[in-house]
Amino acid sequence: MSDNILQRARKTFQLEADALNEVQLLLNDDFKQAVLLIHNCTGRVVFSGIGKSALVAQKVVATFNSTGTPSIFMHAADALHGDLGMVQESDVVIILSKSGYSPEIKALVPLVKNFGNKLIAIVGNTNSYLAQQADLVLNTTVNQEACPNNLAPTSSTTAQMVMGDALATCLMDLKGFKDDDFAKFHPGGTLGKKLYLSVADVFPGNERPMVYENQSLKEVIVEITRKRLGVTAVVNEQKELVGIITDGDLRRMLEKNTDIEGTVAQNIMTRHPKTIEPGELAVSALDIMRRNSITQLAVVEGKRFLGIIHIHDLLKEGLI
């Protein structure tokens, strides 16, 4: 039974991958013209569809908006009952449909045409009513659905989704859409935080554990315990970072039976510790921690010690 399940799953992947390979061969000049039409559009892109195509359209709208192309979704059935009013003169309309013959689509198309809006069809039947009426046709015809009965939209909706992604990524290229632009549209999400959250945004709320080079072991232990970050910086008289001591360093020192009475900070500190500047991205701090299997970094400006950023800070910010 379990082997049959895995066989069906693998066959689904294969059928949908094959469908995408076939659809990419159908890309033609209409696709290029569609990208340029949207790029030069002074309004928005209005996506519409019915059934599963409507759900795909909503996802593509989200992708367009997050990558700098203003878009809205209009359900084909609701468009016939008042929502058509959201279509403005300068908008481009994109309708998704597998058959191109759905009653709601056939009713919607002439209304869009009467408004004078340019109409792009993402359609699985180039002989359909929708395809014949559209200004540009993006062909998403698939030979076989992944559905065992070749009925439920599976390969066809995947093809629609990828066609929408292809439009979005081509538009990103034309706009010169970069990481900073992406962050503007995702300020509250993890992706956005990775692109804009700096170390300076995170570490100032932490304690600032610090001892001087000649302070005693007892003072080191008290500082680490009191500041609760599992670490203390070791600085010189100019408050420049010269080393770092972690609670792990203390344990290793005790295992070696070191003379505790005569031990001072500089005897057990790690020299040349990993550091980071406050202006660097918080995700860069996470990368350094992961690569070096550590849980905190000293924040410095030049050589001057400013504080500690801990992996728990990055966890709270949702970067992990």
C-alpha positions as MATLAB code, in Angstrom:
seq = 'MSDNILQRARKTFQLEADALNEVQLLLNDDFKQAVLLIHNCTGRVVFSGIGKSALVAQKVVATFNSTGTPSIFMHAADALHGDLGMVQESDVVIILSKSGYSPEIKALVPLVKNFGNKLIAIVGNTNSYLAQQADLVLNTTVNQEACPNNLAPTSSTTAQMVMGDALATCLMDLKGFKDDDFAKFHPGGTLGKKLYLSVADVFPGNERPMVYENQSLKEVIVEITRKRLGVTAVVNEQKELVGIITDGDLRRMLEKNTDIEGTVAQNIMTRHPKTIEPGELAVSALDIMRRNSITQLAVVEGKRFLGIIHIHDLLKEGLI';
ca = [
       0.000    0.000    0.000;
       2.719    2.509    0.980;
       4.627    1.717   -2.223;
       1.499    2.533   -4.245;
       1.172    5.850   -2.431;
       4.733    6.821   -3.229;
       4.320    5.677   -6.823;
       1.266    7.896   -7.234;
       3.069   10.843   -5.645;
       6.085   10.437   -7.910;
       3.861   10.072  -10.950;
       2.096   13.320  -10.021;
       5.404   15.142   -9.810;
       6.494   13.699  -13.132;
       3.250   14.504  -14.941;
       3.255   18.091  -13.737;
       6.952   18.528  -14.553;
       6.326   17.149  -18.042;
       3.395   19.548  -18.456;
       5.583   22.524  -17.540;
       8.246   21.464  -20.007;
       5.597   21.308  -22.727;
       4.094   24.680  -21.824;
       7.437   26.476  -21.885;
       7.770   25.424  -25.533;
       4.508   27.279  -26.226;
       5.928   30.645  -25.176;
       5.929   33.029  -28.119;
       5.845   36.685  -29.063;
       2.514   37.148  -27.266;
       4.312   36.517  -23.983;
       6.910   39.204  -24.748;
       4.175   41.622  -25.764;
       2.229   40.836  -22.586;
       5.235   41.646  -20.397;
       5.821   44.936  -22.211;
       2.123   45.822  -22.079;
       2.034   45.332  -18.309;
       5.363   47.105  -17.829;
       4.084   50.182  -19.673;
       0.656   50.088  -18.017;
      -0.126   53.257  -16.058;
      -2.936   51.560  -14.133;
      -3.147   48.190  -12.433;
      -3.327   44.608  -13.575;
      -6.789   43.155  -12.923;
      -6.763   39.360  -12.670;
      -9.958   37.342  -12.996;
     -11.090   33.757  -13.238;
     -13.608   31.199  -12.017;
     -13.178   28.039   -9.934;
      -9.597   26.808   -9.484;
      -8.350   29.404  -11.960;
      -9.678   32.112   -9.650;
      -7.588   30.714   -6.805;
      -4.485   30.710   -8.991;
      -5.257   34.284  -10.040;
      -5.319   35.382   -6.403;
      -1.884   33.887   -5.813;
      -0.473   35.607   -8.901;
      -1.952   38.916   -7.720;
      -0.074   38.489   -4.432;
       3.160   37.788   -6.314;
       2.705   40.798   -8.574;
       1.994   43.153   -5.668;
       4.963   41.906   -3.645;
       7.295   42.448   -6.592;
       6.195   45.959   -7.475;
       3.421   45.523  -10.051;
       0.113   46.881   -8.628;
      -2.604   44.264   -9.113;
      -6.077   43.352   -7.887;
      -8.299   40.281   -8.105;
     -11.838   40.363   -9.494;
     -13.869   37.153   -9.345;
     -15.508   36.545  -12.705;
     -18.925   35.817  -11.171;
     -18.819   38.861   -8.875;
     -17.743   41.032  -11.802;
     -21.185   40.456  -13.342;
     -22.847   41.715  -10.158;
     -21.105   45.013   -9.572;
     -17.400   44.299   -9.111;
     -16.710   45.228  -12.715;
     -16.666   48.777  -11.424;
     -13.180   48.209  -10.064;
     -11.770   48.094  -13.598;
     -10.361   51.488  -14.547;
      -9.631   52.856  -18.011;
      -5.848   52.432  -17.761;
      -5.922   48.893  -16.343;
      -4.821   45.719  -18.109;
      -7.107   42.720  -17.572;
      -5.803   39.142  -17.383;
      -8.324   36.291  -17.353;
      -7.291   32.755  -16.416;
      -9.286   29.777  -17.637;
      -8.535   26.198  -18.608;
     -11.381   25.771  -21.095;
     -11.968   29.393  -22.079;
     -15.682   28.612  -22.355;
     -17.023   29.022  -18.794;
     -20.366   30.908  -18.834;
     -19.070   33.595  -16.479;
     -15.981   34.118  -18.655;
     -18.088   34.335  -21.825;
     -20.251   36.984  -20.163;
     -17.281   38.938  -18.780;
     -15.100   39.134  -21.892;
     -17.350   41.390  -24.031;
     -17.834   43.756  -21.090;
     -14.072   44.159  -20.712;
     -13.721   44.650  -24.453;
     -16.452   47.293  -24.439;
     -14.549   49.186  -21.764;
     -11.579   49.337  -24.113;
      -9.157   47.578  -21.759;
      -6.429   45.367  -23.169;
      -7.224   41.715  -22.448;
      -4.624   38.994  -21.880;
      -5.800   35.380  -21.714;
      -3.959   32.678  -19.784;
      -5.875   29.793  -21.275;
      -5.597   26.071  -21.901;
      -7.534   26.072  -25.178;
      -6.372   28.404  -27.919;
      -9.519   27.719  -29.955;
     -11.800   28.851  -27.154;
     -14.004   31.932  -26.987;
     -11.646   33.587  -24.486;
      -8.581   32.994  -26.643;
     -10.293   34.261  -29.780;
     -11.402   37.491  -28.082;
      -8.181   38.267  -26.188;
      -5.596   40.740  -27.443;
      -2.776   38.450  -26.325;
      -2.872   34.721  -25.555;
      -0.569   32.897  -23.145;
      -1.025   29.238  -23.944;
      -1.140   26.889  -20.923;
      -2.462   23.827  -22.739;
      -1.516   20.550  -21.021;
      -1.891   17.086  -22.516;
      -2.770   15.374  -19.271;
      -3.849   16.327  -15.770;
      -2.015   14.656  -12.896;
      -5.419   13.607  -11.585;
      -5.813    9.788  -11.949;
      -9.049   10.400  -13.861;
      -7.553   13.232  -15.930;
     -10.321   15.491  -14.633;
      -9.378   17.587  -11.587;
      -7.298   20.671  -12.499;
      -3.768   19.776  -11.400;
      -1.210   20.049  -14.186;
      -3.268   22.827  -15.762;
      -3.375   24.982  -12.613;
       0.348   24.410  -12.079;
       0.942   25.655  -15.617;
      -1.180   28.744  -14.925;
       0.738   29.416  -11.727;
       4.117   29.164  -13.410;
       2.962   31.372  -16.276;
       2.037   34.018  -13.727;
       5.407   33.629  -12.020;
       7.153   33.970  -15.380;
       5.354   37.254  -16.014;
       6.268   38.508  -12.542;
       9.954   37.644  -12.798;
      10.283   39.183  -16.264;
       8.667   42.359  -14.943;
      11.109   42.369  -12.033;
      13.978   42.295  -14.518;
      12.531   45.179  -16.511;
      11.967   47.250  -13.363;
      15.401   46.445  -11.962;
      13.636   45.164   -8.848;
      16.274   44.505   -6.128;
      16.490   43.215   -2.563;
      15.860   46.667   -1.098;
      12.684   47.023   -3.150;
      11.491   43.616   -1.962;
      12.023   44.652    1.657;
       9.813   47.730    1.179;
       6.849   45.507    0.376;
       7.585   42.983    3.171;
       8.415   45.160    6.192;
       6.593   42.927    8.654;
       7.559   39.542    7.309;
      10.573   37.336    7.877;
      11.767   37.853    4.302;
      11.682   41.607    4.714;
      13.434   41.483    8.057;
      16.276   39.537    6.527;
      16.724   42.393    4.078;
      16.434   45.421    6.356;
      16.805   44.489   10.049;
      20.251   45.555   11.232;
      22.300   44.543   14.250;
      21.729   48.056   15.627;
      17.978   47.361   15.659;
      18.454   44.326   17.873;
      21.305   44.471   20.396;
      20.788   47.788   22.313;
      18.107   46.237   24.546;
      20.575   43.692   25.903;
      22.800   43.997   28.954;
      26.398   45.048   28.250;
      28.645   42.541   30.066;
      32.194   43.866   30.276;
      35.318   43.385   32.387;
      38.823   44.780   32.192;
      41.840   42.619   31.358;
      43.148   42.455   34.941;
      39.871   41.843   36.742;
      39.698   38.692   38.832;
      38.032   35.424   37.975;
      35.410   36.077   40.635;
      34.527   39.407   38.998;
      34.303   37.676   35.623;
      31.902   35.050   36.990;
      29.776   37.697   38.692;
      29.569   39.777   35.497;
      28.560   36.794   33.344;
      25.989   35.678   35.921;
      24.533   39.150   36.482;
      24.174   40.080   32.802;
      22.654   36.672   31.846;
      24.026   36.428   28.332;
      26.474   33.618   29.006;
      29.385   35.813   28.023;
      31.379   38.900   28.888;
      33.593   41.109   26.788;
      37.133   41.840   27.943;
      38.266   45.400   27.217;
      41.306   47.609   27.755;
      41.330   51.034   29.392;
      40.051   52.616   26.167;
      37.012   50.274   26.181;
      38.407   48.513   23.115;
      37.569   44.839   22.754;
      40.592   42.602   23.355;
      38.853   39.292   24.034;
      35.750   37.473   25.158;
      34.951   34.953   27.900;
      31.971   32.592   27.727;
      30.552   30.359   30.425;
      31.982   27.494   28.350;
      35.458   29.010   28.758;
      34.954   28.975   32.522;
      33.973   25.303   32.532;
      36.945   24.342   30.402;
      39.278   26.294   32.698;
      37.987   24.439   35.761;
      38.457   21.097   34.009;
      42.137   21.969   33.566;
      42.581   22.640   37.327;
      43.891   26.123   36.674;
      45.144   28.146   39.663;
      41.927   30.054   40.362;
      43.414   32.498   42.870;
      45.856   34.069   40.456;
      43.663   33.961   37.354;
      42.506   37.195   35.739;
      40.355   37.850   32.680;
      43.184   38.058   30.158;
      44.423   34.598   31.209;
      41.297   32.784   30.041;
      39.794   35.025   27.403;
      39.563   34.112   23.734;
      41.568   36.637   21.774;
      40.400   37.940   18.404;
      36.758   36.874   18.923;
      34.132   36.964   16.192;
      32.583   40.432   15.989;
      30.081   42.383   13.951;
      29.461   46.081   13.258;
      26.101   47.628   14.263;
      25.309   48.653   10.699;
      25.457   45.104    9.341;
      22.318   43.057    8.765;
      21.048   40.930   11.628;
      20.864   37.971    9.262;
      24.634   38.343    8.756;
      25.084   37.919   12.516;
      23.026   34.740   12.316;
      25.194   33.466    9.483;
      28.398   34.079   11.474;
      26.942   32.308   14.515;
      25.896   29.295   12.479;
      29.203   28.986   10.658;
      31.177   29.145   13.907;
      28.746   27.218   16.145;
      28.428   30.087   18.621;
      25.409   31.748   20.200;
      26.556   35.351   20.656;
      28.649   37.995   18.962;
      30.401   41.073   20.264;
      29.162   44.244   18.572;
      31.971   46.687   17.891;
      32.505   49.972   16.143;
      36.061   49.864   14.954;
      37.677   48.373   18.084;
      35.272   49.954   20.596;
      33.002   47.472   22.364;
      29.290   48.360   22.111;
      27.427   45.288   23.315;
      26.348   41.720   22.632;
      23.897   40.286   20.116;
      22.563   36.870   21.130;
      20.999   34.152   19.005;
      17.850   34.487   21.162;
      17.479   38.053   19.829;
      17.355   36.697   16.293;
      14.925   33.998   17.348;
      12.577   36.646   18.788;
      12.721   38.553   15.510;
      11.678   35.440   13.587;
      14.924   35.107   11.635;
      15.300   31.500   12.746;
];
